[in-house]
CSV table of C-alpha atoms in Angstrom, one decimal:
chain,number,residue,atom,x,y,z
A,426,UNK,CA,-22.3,-23.1,2.2
A,427,UNK,CA,-19.4,-21.6,0.4
A,428,UNK,CA,-18.0,-18.1,0.8
A,429,UNK,CA,-15.5,-16.1,-1.4
A,430,UNK,CA,-12.7,-13.8,-0.5
A,431,UNK,CA,-13.7,-10.1,-0.4
A,432,UNK,CA,-11.6,-6.9,-0.3
A,433,UNK,CA,-9.6,-6.9,2.9
A,434,UNK,CA,-8.4,-10.5,2.8
A,435,UNK,CA,-5.3,-11.0,4.9
A,436,UNK,CA,-2.0,-11.3,3.3
A,437,UNK,CA,-1.6,-14.8,4.7
A,438,UNK,CA,-4.8,-16.0,3.2
A,439,UNK,CA,-3.8,-14.6,-0.1
A,440,UNK,CA,-0.4,-16.4,0.0
A,441,UNK,CA,-2.1,-19.7,0.8
A,442,UNK,CA,-4.6,-19.1,-2.0
A,443,UNK,CA,-1.8,-18.4,-4.4
A,444,UNK,CA,-0.1,-21.7,-3.6
A,445,UNK,CA,-3.4,-23.6,-4.1
A,446,UNK,CA,-4.1,-21.9,-7.4
A,447,UNK,CA,-0.6,-22.6,-8.6
A,448,UNK,CA,-1.2,-26.3,-8.0
A,449,UNK,CA,-4.5,-26.4,-9.9
A,450,UNK,CA,-3.6,-24.0,-12.8
A,451,UNK,CA,-3.9,-25.5,-16.3
A,452,UNK,CA,-1.7,-22.9,-18.0
A,453,UNK,CA,1.7,-22.6,-16.5
A,454,UNK,CA,2.1,-19.1,-18.0
A,455,UNK,CA,-0.9,-18.0,-16.0
A,456,UNK,CA,-0.4,-19.6,-12.6
A,457,UNK,CA,-3.0,-17.4,-10.9
A,458,UNK,CA,-5.8,-18.9,-13.0
A,459,UNK,CA,-7.5,-22.1,-12.0
A,460,UNK,CA,-10.1,-24.1,-14.0
A,461,UNK,CA,-12.7,-26.7,-12.8
A,462,UNK,CA,-15.2,-28.1,-15.3
A,463,UNK,CA,-18.3,-30.0,-14.5
A,464,UNK,CA,-20.4,-32.0,-17.0
A,465,UNK,CA,-19.5,-32.8,-20.6
A,466,UNK,CA,-15.9,-32.3,-21.7
A,467,UNK,CA,-16.9,-31.0,-25.1
A,468,UNK,CA,-18.8,-27.7,-25.8
A,469,UNK,CA,-22.1,-27.6,-27.6
A,470,UNK,CA,-21.9,-26.6,-31.3
A,471,UNK,CA,-24.9,-24.7,-32.6
A,472,UNK,CA,-25.4,-21.9,-35.1
A,473,UNK,CA,-28.0,-19.7,-33.3
A,474,UNK,CA,-29.3,-18.9,-29.9
A,475,UNK,CA,-32.4,-17.1,-28.7
A,476,UNK,CA,-31.1,-14.6,-26.1
A,477,UNK,CA,-29.8,-12.3,-24.8
A,478,UNK,CA,-30.8,-13.0,-21.3
A,479,UNK,CA,-29.5,-11.6,-18.0
A,480,UNK,CA,-29.8,-12.5,-14.3
A,481,UNK,CA,-29.1,-9.7,-11.7
A,482,UNK,CA,-28.9,-11.2,-8.2
A,483,UNK,CA,-28.8,-9.5,-4.8
A,484,UNK,CA,-26.3,-12.0,-3.4
A,485,UNK,CA,-23.6,-14.2,-4.9
A,486,UNK,CA,-25.5,-17.4,-5.3
A,487,UNK,CA,-27.1,-18.6,-8.5
A,488,UNK,CA,-30.9,-18.5,-8.2
A,489,UNK,CA,-32.4,-21.6,-9.9
A,490,UNK,CA,-35.7,-20.0,-11.0
A,491,UNK,CA,-34.1,-17.1,-12.9
A,492,UNK,CA,-31.1,-19.1,-14.2
A,493,UNK,CA,-33.4,-21.9,-15.3
A,494,UNK,CA,-35.4,-19.3,-17.3
A,495,UNK,CA,-32.3,-17.9,-18.8
A,496,UNK,CA,-31.2,-21.4,-20.0
A,497,UNK,CA,-34.7,-22.1,-21.4
A,498,UNK,CA,-34.9,-18.8,-23.2
A,499,UNK,CA,-31.4,-19.0,-24.7
A,500,UNK,CA,-31.8,-22.6,-25.9
A,501,UNK,CA,-35.4,-22.0,-27.0
A,502,UNK,CA,-36.3,-25.0,-24.9
A,503,UNK,CA,-34.4,-27.4,-27.1
A,504,UNK,CA,-30.9,-28.9,-26.7
A,505,UNK,CA,-28.3,-27.8,-24.2
A,506,UNK,CA,-25.8,-25.0,-23.6
A,507,UNK,CA,-22.5,-24.3,-21.8
A,508,UNK,CA,-22.0,-21.9,-18.8
A,509,UNK,CA,-18.8,-20.3,-17.5
A,510,UNK,CA,-18.5,-18.9,-14.0
A,511,UNK,CA,-15.9,-16.2,-13.5
A,512,UNK,CA,-14.6,-15.5,-9.9
A,513,UNK,CA,-12.0,-13.2,-8.5
A,514,UNK,CA,-11.2,-15.5,-5.6
A,515,UNK,CA,-11.7,-19.1,-4.6
A,516,UNK,CA,-14.3,-20.1,-1.9
A,517,UNK,CA,-12.9,-20.1,1.6
A,518,UNK,CA,-15.1,-23.0,2.7
A,519,UNK,CA,-17.4,-25.6,1.2
A,520,UNK,CA,-17.5,-26.5,-2.4
A,521,UNK,CA,-14.9,-25.2,-4.8
A,522,UNK,CA,-17.6,-24.7,-7.4
A,523,UNK,CA,-20.8,-23.5,-5.6
A,524,UNK,CA,-22.3,-21.7,-8.6
A,525,UNK,CA,-21.7,-24.5,-11.0
A,526,UNK,CA,-23.1,-27.0,-8.5
A,527,UNK,CA,-26.4,-25.2,-8.8
A,528,UNK,CA,-26.2,-24.7,-12.6
A,529,UNK,CA,-25.6,-28.4,-13.2
A,530,UNK,CA,-29.0,-29.2,-11.6
A,531,UNK,CA,-30.8,-27.3,-14.3
A,532,UNK,CA,-32.4,-28.9,-17.4
A,533,UNK,CA,-30.6,-27.8,-20.6
A,534,UNK,CA,-27.1,-27.4,-19.3
A,535,UNK,CA,-24.2,-29.3,-21.0
A,536,UNK,CA,-21.4,-28.1,-18.8
A,537,UNK,CA,-20.3,-25.5,-16.3
A,538,UNK,CA,-16.7,-24.4,-16.0
A,539,UNK,CA,-15.5,-22.3,-13.0
A,540,UNK,CA,-12.5,-20.0,-13.7
A,541,UNK,CA,-10.8,-18.4,-10.7
A,542,UNK,CA,-8.8,-15.4,-11.9
A,543,UNK,CA,-6.8,-13.4,-9.3
A,544,UNK,CA,-4.8,-11.1,-11.5
A,545,UNK,CA,-5.9,-8.5,-14.0
A,546,UNK,CA,-3.6,-10.1,-16.6
A,547,UNK,CA,-5.7,-13.3,-16.4
A,548,UNK,CA,-8.2,-11.4,-18.6
A,549,UNK,CA,-5.9,-12.2,-21.5
A,550,UNK,CA,-5.5,-15.9,-20.6
A,551,UNK,CA,-6.1,-17.7,-23.9
A,552,UNK,CA,-7.8,-20.8,-22.4
A,553,UNK,CA,-10.1,-18.6,-20.3
A,554,UNK,CA,-11.2,-16.7,-23.4
A,555,UNK,CA,-11.7,-19.8,-25.4
A,556,UNK,CA,-14.0,-21.3,-22.8
A,557,UNK,CA,-15.9,-18.0,-22.5
A,558,UNK,CA,-16.4,-17.6,-26.2
A,559,UNK,CA,-17.6,-21.2,-26.5
A,560,UNK,CA,-20.1,-20.7,-23.7
A,561,UNK,CA,-23.7,-19.4,-23.9
A,562,UNK,CA,-23.8,-17.8,-20.5
A,563,UNK,CA,-21.2,-16.1,-18.3
A,564,UNK,CA,-21.9,-15.8,-14.5
A,565,UNK,CA,-19.8,-13.5,-12.4
A,566,UNK,CA,-19.6,-14.8,-8.8
A,567,UNK,CA,-19.8,-12.7,-5.7
A,568,UNK,CA,-16.6,-11.2,-4.1
A,569,UNK,CA,-15.0,-8.0,-5.2
A,570,UNK,CA,-16.2,-6.1,-8.2
A,571,UNK,CA,-12.9,-4.1,-8.3
A,572,UNK,CA,-11.2,-7.2,-9.5
A,573,UNK,CA,-13.8,-7.6,-12.3
A,574,UNK,CA,-13.4,-3.9,-13.4
A,575,UNK,CA,-9.7,-4.5,-13.8
A,576,UNK,CA,-10.6,-6.8,-16.8
A,577,UNK,CA,-11.8,-3.7,-18.7
A,578,UNK,CA,-10.0,-3.5,-22.0
A,579,UNK,CA,-8.7,-7.1,-21.8
A,580,UNK,CA,-9.6,-9.9,-24.2
A,581,UNK,CA,-12.0,-11.2,-21.6
A,582,UNK,CA,-14.2,-8.1,-21.8
A,583,UNK,CA,-14.6,-8.7,-25.5
A,584,UNK,CA,-15.2,-12.4,-25.0
A,585,UNK,CA,-18.1,-11.8,-22.6
A,586,UNK,CA,-19.6,-9.3,-25.0
A,587,UNK,CA,-19.4,-11.9,-27.8
A,588,UNK,CA,-21.5,-14.3,-25.7
A,589,UNK,CA,-24.3,-11.8,-25.4
A,590,UNK,CA,-23.9,-10.7,-29.1
A,591,UNK,CA,-24.5,-14.3,-30.3
A,592,UNK,CA,-27.7,-14.6,-28.3
A,593,UNK,CA,-26.3,-15.9,-25.0
A,594,UNK,CA,-26.4,-14.2,-21.7
A,595,UNK,CA,-24.6,-12.7,-18.7
A,596,UNK,CA,-25.3,-12.2,-15.0
A,597,UNK,CA,-24.0,-12.4,-11.5
A,598,UNK,CA,-24.7,-11.9,-7.9
A,599,UNK,CA,-23.4,-9.3,-5.4
A,600,UNK,CA,-20.1,-8.1,-7.0
A,601,UNK,CA,-21.2,-10.0,-10.1
A,602,UNK,CA,-24.4,-8.0,-10.1
A,603,UNK,CA,-22.5,-4.7,-9.9
A,604,UNK,CA,-20.2,-5.4,-12.8
A,605,UNK,CA,-23.2,-6.1,-15.2
A,606,UNK,CA,-24.4,-2.5,-15.2
A,607,UNK,CA,-23.0,0.2,-17.6
A,608,UNK,CA,-22.0,2.4,-14.6
A,609,UNK,CA,-20.2,0.3,-12.1
A,610,UNK,CA,-19.8,1.3,-8.4
A,611,UNK,CA,-16.4,-0.5,-8.3
A,612,UNK,CA,-15.5,-0.2,-4.6
A,613,UNK,CA,-11.9,0.0,-5.6
A,614,UNK,CA,-11.2,2.5,-2.8
A,615,UNK,CA,-13.4,0.5,-0.3
A,616,UNK,CA,-17.1,0.1,0.4
A,617,UNK,CA,-19.3,3.0,1.3
A,618,UNK,CA,-22.4,3.1,3.6
A,619,UNK,CA,-25.5,5.0,2.9
A,620,UNK,CA,-24.8,7.4,5.7
A,621,UNK,CA,-21.3,8.2,4.4
A,622,UNK,CA,-22.5,8.6,0.8
A,623,UNK,CA,-25.4,10.9,1.7
A,624,UNK,CA,-23.0,13.0,3.9
A,625,UNK,CA,-20.7,13.5,0.9
A,626,UNK,CA,-21.5,12.2,-2.6
A,627,UNK,CA,-17.8,12.6,-3.4
A,628,UNK,CA,-16.6,10.5,-0.5
A,629,UNK,CA,-13.2,8.9,-1.3
A,630,UNK,CA,-14.9,5.5,-1.2
A,631,UNK,CA,-17.2,6.3,-4.1
A,632,UNK,CA,-15.6,5.5,-7.4
A,633,UNK,CA,-17.0,4.3,-10.7
A,634,UNK,CA,-16.0,2.3,-13.8
A,635,UNK,CA,-17.7,3.1,-17.0
A,636,UNK,CA,-17.4,2.0,-20.6
A,637,UNK,CA,-17.3,-1.7,-19.8
A,638,UNK,CA,-20.5,-3.8,-20.4
A,639,UNK,CA,-23.3,-2.0,-22.2
A,640,UNK,CA,-26.2,-4.5,-22.3
A,641,UNK,CA,-29.2,-3.9,-24.5
A,642,UNK,CA,-32.1,-1.9,-23.0
A,643,UNK,CA,-30.0,-1.3,-19.8
A,644,UNK,CA,-28.5,2.1,-20.5
A,645,UNK,CA,-27.8,4.6,-17.7
A,646,UNK,CA,-28.1,2.0,-14.9
A,647,UNK,CA,-26.0,1.6,-11.7
A,648,UNK,CA,-26.6,-1.8,-9.9
A,649,UNK,CA,-26.5,-2.3,-6.2
A,650,UNK,CA,-26.9,-5.5,-4.1
A,651,UNK,CA,-27.9,-6.8,-0.6
A,652,UNK,CA,-30.2,-3.8,-0.9
A,653,UNK,CA,-32.7,-3.8,2.0
A,654,UNK,CA,-30.7,-5.9,4.5
A,655,UNK,CA,-27.7,-3.6,4.3
A,656,UNK,CA,-29.8,-0.4,3.8
A,657,UNK,CA,-28.3,0.7,0.5
A,658,UNK,CA,-31.1,2.9,-0.8
A,659,UNK,CA,-29.3,6.0,0.5
A,660,UNK,CA,-26.0,5.3,-1.2
A,661,UNK,CA,-27.8,4.4,-4.5
A,662,UNK,CA,-29.4,7.8,-4.3
A,663,UNK,CA,-26.0,9.4,-3.9
A,664,UNK,CA,-24.6,7.3,-6.8
A,665,UNK,CA,-27.4,8.5,-9.1
A,666,UNK,CA,-27.0,12.1,-8.2
A,667,UNK,CA,-23.3,11.9,-8.9
A,668,UNK,CA,-23.9,10.2,-12.2
A,669,UNK,CA,-26.3,13.0,-13.3
A,670,UNK,CA,-24.0,15.7,-12.0
A,671,UNK,CA,-20.9,14.3,-13.6
A,672,UNK,CA,-22.6,13.4,-16.9
A,673,UNK,CA,-22.0,9.6,-16.6
A,674,UNK,CA,-25.6,8.7,-17.7
A,675,UNK,CA,-27.1,9.5,-21.1
A,676,UNK,CA,-29.8,12.1,-21.4
A,677,UNK,CA,-29.3,13.5,-17.9
A,678,UNK,CA,-31.1,10.6,-16.2
A,679,UNK,CA,-29.6,7.8,-14.1
A,680,UNK,CA,-31.3,4.6,-13.0
A,681,UNK,CA,-30.5,2.5,-10.0
A,682,UNK,CA,-31.3,-1.2,-9.7
A,683,UNK,CA,-31.1,-2.5,-6.2
A,684,UNK,CA,-31.8,-6.2,-5.6
A,685,UNK,CA,-32.3,-7.7,-2.2
A,686,UNK,CA,-30.3,-10.7,-0.9
A,687,UNK,CA,-31.8,-14.0,0.2
A,688,UNK,CA,-33.0,-15.2,-3.2
A,689,UNK,CA,-33.7,-11.9,-5.0
A,690,UNK,CA,-33.0,-12.0,-8.8
A,691,UNK,CA,-34.0,-9.6,-11.6
A,692,UNK,CA,-34.3,-11.5,-14.9
A,693,UNK,CA,-34.0,-9.4,-18.0
A,694,UNK,CA,-35.2,-10.9,-21.3
A,695,UNK,CA,-34.3,-10.2,-24.9
A,696,UNK,CA,-37.2,-7.7,-25.2
A,697,UNK,CA,-36.0,-5.6,-22.3
A,698,UNK,CA,-38.7,-6.8,-19.9
A,699,UNK,CA,-37.5,-7.6,-16.4
A,700,UNK,CA,-39.2,-10.1,-14.1
A,701,UNK,CA,-38.5,-10.2,-10.4
A,702,UNK,CA,-37.8,-13.5,-8.5
A,703,UNK,CA,-37.5,-14.4,-4.9
A,704,UNK,CA,-37.2,-11.1,-3.0
A,705,UNK,CA,-37.9,-7.5,-3.8
A,706,UNK,CA,-35.9,-5.2,-6.1
A,707,UNK,CA,-36.1,-1.4,-6.5
A,708,UNK,CA,-35.7,0.7,-9.6
A,709,UNK,CA,-34.7,4.3,-8.7
A,710,UNK,CA,-34.6,7.2,-11.1
A,711,UNK,CA,-32.8,10.6,-10.8
A,712,UNK,CA,-34.0,12.6,-13.7
A,713,UNK,CA,-32.7,16.1,-12.9
A,714,UNK,CA,-29.6,17.9,-11.6
A,715,UNK,CA,-29.2,17.6,-7.8
A,716,UNK,CA,-29.8,20.8,-5.8
A,717,UNK,CA,-26.5,20.1,-4.0
A,718,UNK,CA,-23.9,17.5,-4.9
A,719,UNK,CA,-20.4,18.8,-4.2
A,720,UNK,CA,-17.4,17.5,-2.4
A,721,UNK,CA,-17.5,17.7,1.4
A,722,UNK,CA,-21.1,18.8,1.5
A,723,UNK,CA,-24.2,16.6,2.2
A,724,UNK,CA,-26.5,15.7,-0.7
A,725,UNK,CA,-29.7,17.5,-1.4
A,726,UNK,CA,-32.0,16.1,-4.1
A,727,UNK,CA,-35.7,16.4,-4.5
A,728,UNK,CA,-38.0,13.7,-6.0
A,729,UNK,CA,-36.2,10.5,-6.6
A,730,UNK,CA,-38.7,8.2,-8.4
A,731,UNK,CA,-38.8,4.7,-6.9
A,732,UNK,CA,-40.5,1.6,-8.3
A,733,UNK,CA,-40.7,-1.3,-5.9
A,734,UNK,CA,-40.7,-4.7,-7.7
A,735,UNK,CA,-42.1,-7.5,-5.7
A,736,UNK,CA,-41.7,-11.2,-6.8
A,737,UNK,CA,-43.6,-11.8,-10.0
A,738,UNK,CA,-43.8,-8.2,-11.0
A,739,UNK,CA,-42.3,-6.8,-14.2
A,740,UNK,CA,-40.5,-3.7,-15.4
A,741,UNK,CA,-40.1,-2.6,-19.0
A,742,UNK,CA,-36.5,-1.4,-19.4
A,743,UNK,CA,-36.9,-0.9,-23.2
A,744,UNK,CA,-39.9,1.5,-22.8
A,745,UNK,CA,-39.4,2.7,-19.2
A,746,UNK,CA,-42.5,3.6,-17.4
A,747,UNK,CA,-43.3,7.2,-16.5
A,748,UNK,CA,-45.8,6.4,-13.7
A,749,UNK,CA,-46.3,3.9,-10.9
A,750,UNK,CA,-43.4,5.3,-8.7
A,751,UNK,CA,-43.4,6.8,-5.3
A,752,UNK,CA,-41.3,9.9,-4.5
A,753,UNK,CA,-38.5,10.3,-1.9
A,754,UNK,CA,-36.1,13.1,-1.3
A,755,UNK,CA,-32.8,13.9,0.5
A,756,UNK,CA,-32.3,17.2,2.3
A,757,UNK,CA,-28.9,18.2,3.6
A,758,UNK,CA,-27.8,14.6,3.7
A,759,UNK,CA,-31.0,13.3,5.5
A,760,UNK,CA,-33.2,11.0,3.5
A,761,UNK,CA,-37.0,10.8,3.9
A,762,UNK,CA,-38.5,8.1,6.1
A,763,UNK,CA,-39.9,4.9,4.6
A,764,UNK,CA,-37.4,4.6,1.7
A,765,UNK,CA,-38.5,1.1,0.9
A,766,UNK,CA,-42.2,1.5,0.9
A,767,UNK,CA,-44.6,4.1,-0.6
A,768,UNK,CA,-47.8,4.7,-2.4
A,769,UNK,CA,-47.3,4.6,-6.2
A,770,UNK,CA,-48.3,7.7,-8.1
A,771,UNK,CA,-51.1,7.1,-10.6
A,772,UNK,CA,-51.7,10.6,-11.9
A,773,UNK,CA,-48.3,11.4,-13.3
A,774,UNK,CA,-49.5,11.8,-16.9
A,775,UNK,CA,-48.3,10.2,-20.1
A,776,UNK,CA,-45.1,12.1,-20.7
A,777,UNK,CA,-43.3,12.0,-17.3
A,778,UNK,CA,-40.0,13.6,-16.5
A,779,UNK,CA,-39.6,17.4,-16.2
A,780,UNK,CA,-41.3,20.1,-18.3
A,781,UNK,CA,-39.9,23.2,-20.1
A,782,UNK,CA,-42.6,25.8,-21.1
A,783,UNK,CA,-41.7,28.1,-24.0
A,784,UNK,CA,-40.6,31.6,-23.3
A,785,UNK,CA,-41.2,34.2,-26.0
A,786,UNK,CA,-39.5,35.3,-28.1
A,787,UNK,CA,-38.2,31.9,-29.3
A,788,UNK,CA,-38.9,32.4,-33.0
A,789,UNK,CA,-35.4,31.8,-34.3
A,790,UNK,CA,-32.5,29.5,-33.5
A,791,UNK,CA,-30.6,32.3,-31.9
A,792,UNK,CA,-33.5,32.9,-29.5
A,793,UNK,CA,-34.3,29.2,-28.9
A,794,UNK,CA,-35.3,28.1,-25.5
A,795,UNK,CA,-32.5,26.0,-23.9
A,796,UNK,CA,-33.7,22.4,-23.4
A,797,UNK,CA,-30.2,20.9,-23.3
A,798,UNK,CA,-30.5,20.2,-19.5
A,799,UNK,CA,-34.1,18.8,-19.7
A,800,UNK,CA,-34.3,15.4,-18.0
A,801,UNK,CA,-35.2,12.4,-20.1
A,802,UNK,CA,-38.1,11.7,-20.4
A,803,UNK,CA,-39.1,15.3,-20.4
A,804,UNK,CA,-41.7,17.6,-22.0
A,805,UNK,CA,-41.6,20.9,-23.9
A,806,UNK,CA,-44.8,23.0,-24.2
A,807,UNK,CA,-45.9,26.1,-26.0
A,808,UNK,CA,-48.6,27.3,-28.4
A,809,UNK,CA,-48.9,28.7,-32.0
A,810,UNK,CA,-49.9,32.2,-31.1
A,811,UNK,CA,-50.2,33.3,-34.7
A,812,UNK,CA,-50.5,31.7,-38.1
A,813,UNK,CA,-46.8,32.4,-38.7
A,814,UNK,CA,-45.5,31.4,-35.3
A,815,UNK,CA,-42.4,29.3,-34.9
A,816,UNK,CA,-41.0,27.9,-31.6
A,817,UNK,CA,-37.4,26.7,-31.3
A,818,UNK,CA,-35.9,24.5,-28.5
A,819,UNK,CA,-32.2,23.8,-28.3
A,820,UNK,CA,-31.3,20.2,-27.5
A,821,UNK,CA,-28.1,18.1,-27.4
A,822,UNK,CA,-27.2,14.5,-28.2
A,823,UNK,CA,-24.1,12.4,-27.5
A,824,UNK,CA,-22.6,10.0,-30.0
A,825,UNK,CA,-24.8,7.0,-30.4
A,826,UNK,CA,-27.7,8.6,-28.6
A,827,UNK,CA,-31.3,8.6,-30.0
A,828,UNK,CA,-33.9,11.3,-29.5
A,829,UNK,CA,-37.6,10.5,-29.9
A,830,UNK,CA,-40.0,13.5,-30.0
A,831,UNK,CA,-43.8,12.9,-29.8
A,832,UNK,CA,-46.0,16.1,-30.0
A,833,UNK,CA,-49.7,16.2,-29.0
A,834,UNK,CA,-51.2,19.1,-31.1
A,835,UNK,CA,-54.5,20.7,-30.0
A,836,UNK,CA,-57.4,20.9,-32.4
A,837,UNK,CA,-57.1,24.7,-32.6
A,838,UNK,CA,-54.3,24.6,-35.2
A,839,UNK,CA,-52.1,22.5,-37.5
A,840,UNK,CA,-48.4,22.6,-36.5
A,841,UNK,CA,-45.5,20.8,-38.1
A,842,UNK,CA,-42.4,19.4,-36.4
A,843,UNK,CA,-38.8,19.6,-37.6
A,844,UNK,CA,-35.5,18.3,-36.3
A,845,UNK,CA,-32.7,20.7,-37.4
A,846,UNK,CA,-28.9,20.5,-37.2
A,847,UNK,CA,-26.8,23.3,-35.6
A,848,UNK,CA,-26.8,25.2,-38.9
A,849,UNK,CA,-30.6,25.0,-39.3
A,850,UNK,CA,-30.8,22.3,-42.0
A,851,UNK,CA,-33.7,19.9,-41.7
A,852,UNK,CA,-32.6,16.4,-40.7
A,853,UNK,CA,-36.1,14.9,-39.9
A,854,UNK,CA,-39.6,16.3,-40.2
A,855,UNK,CA,-43.2,15.3,-39.4
A,856,UNK,CA,-45.9,17.2,-41.4
A,857,UNK,CA,-49.2,15.4,-40.9
A,858,UNK,CA,-52.2,17.2,-42.3
A,859,UNK,CA,-55.1,18.6,-40.3
A,860,UNK,CA,-55.7,20.6,-37.2
A,861,UNK,CA,-55.0,18.5,-34.1
A,862,UNK,CA,-52.8,16.0,-36.0
A,863,UNK,CA,-50.0,14.8,-33.8
A,864,UNK,CA,-46.4,14.8,-35.0
A,865,UNK,CA,-43.3,12.7,-34.2
A,866,UNK,CA,-39.7,12.4,-35.2
A,867,UNK,CA,-36.7,10.3,-34.2
A,868,UNK,CA,-33.0,10.9,-34.8
A,869,UNK,CA,-29.8,9.1,-33.9
A,870,UNK,CA,-26.5,10.9,-33.7
A,871,UNK,CA,-23.8,8.8,-35.4
A,872,UNK,CA,-21.0,11.3,-35.4
A,873,UNK,CA,-18.4,11.3,-32.6
A,874,UNK,CA,-18.8,13.6,-29.6
A,875,UNK,CA,-21.8,15.7,-28.7
A,876,UNK,CA,-23.9,17.8,-31.1
A,877,UNK,CA,-26.4,20.6,-30.9
A,878,UNK,CA,-29.8,20.4,-32.5
A,879,UNK,CA,-33.0,22.3,-32.6
A,880,UNK,CA,-36.7,21.3,-32.4
A,881,UNK,CA,-38.9,23.6,-34.4
A,882,UNK,CA,-42.7,23.7,-34.1
A,883,UNK,CA,-44.1,25.7,-37.0
A,884,UNK,CA,-47.7,26.9,-37.5
A,885,UNK,CA,-49.1,25.5,-40.8
A,886,UNK,CA,-52.7,26.6,-40.4
A,887,UNK,CA,-54.6,28.3,-37.6
A,888,UNK,CA,-53.4,29.6,-34.3
A,889,UNK,CA,-54.5,29.7,-30.6
A,890,UNK,CA,-53.3,29.8,-27.1
A,891,UNK,CA,-54.1,26.2,-26.4
A,892,UNK,CA,-50.8,24.4,-25.7
A,893,UNK,CA,-49.1,21.7,-27.6
A,894,UNK,CA,-47.1,19.2,-25.6
A,895,UNK,CA,-44.0,17.4,-26.9
A,896,UNK,CA,-42.5,14.4,-25.1
A,897,UNK,CA,-38.7,14.2,-25.5
A,898,UNK,CA,-36.9,11.0,-24.7
A,899,UNK,CA,-33.2,10.4,-25.2
A,900,UNK,CA,-31.7,6.9,-24.9
């Protein structure tokens, strides 16, 4: 069994490692980088691949079942592909290439190259980047995710992204699992326990890296590892409350993905469907502002939504479910009992999220009800009280964010739906004919920064006190 250096390695061990890496380095200008290749000496040349595919593992080791599926999906079951393993430290015992040893047992693998990179500058090593760009899967080994986050903005970040963009994949275990989420708990100030994080969501050990890898269908996620064994549900809850409070997650909703060690692996396919392998994983949703999340005070947050994924179960990250979760809360730093088990909710409705009911008068943009803090997915409700009624709701979008609005209109009246810019100009509309006809619009903000918009429900024919219900999702 091999183990890798983690944060806190002694200076003597680092010095010995530096000497060893200097002896094995293949680029004298980057003595801290070492390369070991198994399998074929030449890379596969092929014009198209069938990914992307991702493996999110609870511990550092490659899981053959999920990695084998990734290989099969990326190759389409024909031919072979190349894999690169990136590590921030060399194993302290056992094989020098533990991840590649497993990868090379899988059908469909042409080669596996392990790069050990101990300096941030290694992210610009030309041979590293050539190997990565020529590969079809990049696996981040366990160790210290702070070292991986130091590669943000280097050529290596862009090289890994190019692998996914061409239909390849990415993944990792433990620290390598952390770095593959868009919001990374980077542990650059040290590791935090659940007790510490719940006691103070702004503990000095809690720090995040954002703006690195943004994988398809995986927005707003914070990964965590060794989840049940090390009792990390509490700290994930604190991370999510921080992400919502600090605006790190799009649409005011943050998602945690905690994977258990001992063989746990979450496999995410090209369509956004995740399948769980080996051991359990947990998807945790914070979809509203915390009741209390400030420095030096314990966390209070009501109603975290938790999905438990047992081996063989699936979760749709592209169209995220609004039911099937159990609820757990934190009050003054104390979490509910039984965080890892619960009875799933089955009567949570089709829209999910929080609800904003109209407050009259809201018949003009100036009097619009404020839905800018509505969690996503959320719901706005109201009614067409007269044949000339108009209801306005104020919403906001960040650059690149898409809003989808789906309105269920009662049979008492015909109402039309409009998406307006801040000046009141119509950008999108839905005007289906007939009382009870549902309406829907979708809009993506392409301009830089955040923008203000308005939802307008306008009576076209008829009126009544029966409520319409509009589901609002921002991704």
